[in-house]
Amino acid sequence: MLFTKNIVESFKIDPILTYTEILHQVLFSVSEIRVKKHIDKGKLLVRERIQYLLDRDSSFVELSPLAAYGMYENNHPSAGIITGLGYVSGNLVMIIANDATVKGGTYVKETIKKHLRALEIASNLSLPCIYLVDSGGIFLPRQAEVFADKEHFGRIFFLQSRLSAMSIPQIAIVMGSCTAGGAYIPAMSDEVIIVKNQGSIFLAGPPLVKAATGEETNTEDLGGAQVHAAISGVADYIANDDYDALDICKKIFDAMPSAVCSPLLNKFKSETNPSILDALVSLHENAALPMNNIIKAVCDENSFVPFKEQYGTTILTGMASIQGFKCGIIANNGILFSESALKAVHFIELCSHRKVPIIFLHNITGFMVGKEFEHKGIAKDGAKLVHAVANTNVPKITLIVGNSYGAGNYAMAGRAYNPDFLFIWPNAQIAVMGANQADFVMNSVNNKSSEAARNTIKDNYAKESQALYSTANLWDDGIILPSQSRDVLAFSLSAVSNKKINAPSFGIYRM
Ligand code: COA
């Protein structure tokens, strides 16, 4: 209780609102009229569908709930799609569910990014995918941002095909419309359930058919449940309502042989958490976060075994366990020097040979600069760390707890280094450099910068470095509160525990 005020203030991630307030605002931002229209059709709301589908004791780790925050006048909350991991009939699955109350469940750029990221995680971890489909396809006014490029709408069907070829089950439940491109989500799935008088699948809806061919038809006759279950064969099971459809999906998973689903040996159990971490963070500036205490609070009691404790002390390394899941920890504890980079490389090699997943606790302003350090080869030692992080085959889980600046972002398994999961605390900051440094550099290369131009740079850096900006743009898998870290890391370790890990293979380290 002592720290409550500080906690609330320190997680103010918008000039006025705290993280929790923003999340609440996003979860309840759809107009009552839209929600009523949806419910009046006999449909469950998207989060109700997910809750009913999941096993009673299952957690749901929702990914990127604040995607697209601050964009499109906030008319696409959560980017109109919910993605996340949970258990269905004892199997860990990836759920991808359209929110039809948000612009008919249509896809803007961030919706696609979120959908593709979920598929990427499913592919990396061999997780069956369940699609709760209720979408008008592409958000037509912005088609140029979402249609034709490599990581656009078409990539969804490409990845679905590849996942199916990897024997990763693809199950679609058609709970509303699947129009045009959207029709391919069920059509590319291994098994399709469709809800009677509610689900529809067609390449063009009745108005477009009339315009194209003059044919008069209606939704049900064109591509309703009866058509697809009895005539076209696009659907395999017909359901009476949302509940029935979700029950059929559960039965599909009950019947799935375990060799296909790879049920996890260690099932994660959520535990109630003391908010000691919230308090720790609220009392410090990012740069001064007490990393030893954070490690202690995140790991199982007395489980952290410091490696090279007295060497290269600006990075902390050691084996540990979190809720019984074994892991290696690499945590920043200041600026990276040659010694700390080399220590981390040594530790990554240990984890790679022992097949231990690595957790990166990321709070880094960058590598040390200056003549002495350049002469000692900080560039080649930093490169060794980047090389080791890029090439290790063990699962990587990144948690950005404070700063994430410059090459430090790369060396600590930032987004470009394929971490299996990347979460971020609300106080975190990500940028190529700090606002003042950027102002200084820009002013020195362009020494006639006006006061106004300098202020614009500083303002942009301040805004674009925020965790809120990162998460809105899907540079991470979601903001979590410090007090949720132990649960989320344990869940992540559980999710990666079946990943096939190849023997280590590193390239040429610059000596
Ligand atoms: N692009 C942009 N906006 C769309 C859209 C699309 N493809 N489909 C629906 N919307 C918007 C509507 O304009 C409306 O916006 P508003 O909230 O600002 O009023 C909102 O989504 C809901 O649409 P509405 O038609 O009122 O809802 P509904 O539940 O009756 O029907 C659909 C939903 C998706 C079945 C219906 O809107 C539809 O058929 N859309 C066209 C789908 C299409 O042809 N897509 C091709 C893309 S590949």
Short mmCIF file of C-alpha atoms in Angstrom, two decimals, residues 96 107 115-116 119 129 131 133 153-172 181-192:
data_model
loop_
_atom_site.label_atom_id
_atom_site.label_comp_id
_atom_site.label_asym_id
_atom_site.label_seq_id
_atom_site.Cartn_x
_atom_site.Cartn_y
_atom_site.Cartn_z
CA ILE A 96 -6.71 -15.60 -33.54
CA TYR A 107 -7.97 -5.50 -41.39
CA HIS A 115 -2.25 -11.74 -37.15
CA LEU A 116 1.11 -12.51 -38.79
CA LEU A 119 1.21 -17.15 -36.90
CA CYS A 129 -4.14 -22.43 -34.45
CA TYR A 131 -9.35 -18.97 -35.95
CA VAL A 133 -13.56 -15.76 -37.95
CA PHE A 153 -2.92 -9.84 -46.24
CA GLY A 154 -1.81 -12.58 -48.63
CA ARG A 155 0.94 -13.63 -46.22
CA ILE A 156 -1.73 -14.94 -43.82
CA PHE A 157 -2.80 -17.63 -46.30
CA PHE A 158 0.79 -18.38 -47.27
CA LEU A 159 1.67 -19.04 -43.62
CA GLN A 160 -1.52 -21.02 -43.00
CA SER A 161 -0.56 -23.32 -45.86
CA ARG A 162 2.97 -23.73 -44.51
CA LEU A 163 1.71 -24.44 -40.98
CA SER A 164 -0.66 -27.07 -42.32
CA ALA A 165 2.23 -28.64 -44.22
CA MET A 166 4.17 -28.75 -40.92
CA SER A 167 1.23 -30.82 -39.48
CA ILE A 168 0.30 -27.94 -37.18
CA PRO A 169 -3.52 -28.17 -36.88
CA GLN A 170 -5.46 -25.28 -38.45
CA ILE A 171 -9.06 -25.08 -37.22
CA ALA A 172 -11.45 -22.30 -38.27
CA GLY A 181 -9.82 -12.60 -49.07
CA GLY A 182 -11.31 -13.44 -45.67
CA ALA A 183 -12.97 -16.49 -47.24
CA TYR A 184 -9.54 -18.08 -47.56
CA ILE A 185 -9.02 -18.24 -43.78
CA PRO A 186 -11.54 -21.08 -43.44
CA ALA A 187 -10.89 -22.38 -46.94
CA MET A 188 -7.17 -22.86 -46.13
CA SER A 189 -7.91 -24.52 -42.76
CA ASP A 190 -7.68 -28.25 -42.06
CA GLU A 191 -11.15 -28.33 -40.48
CA VAL A 192 -13.98 -25.78 -40.58
#
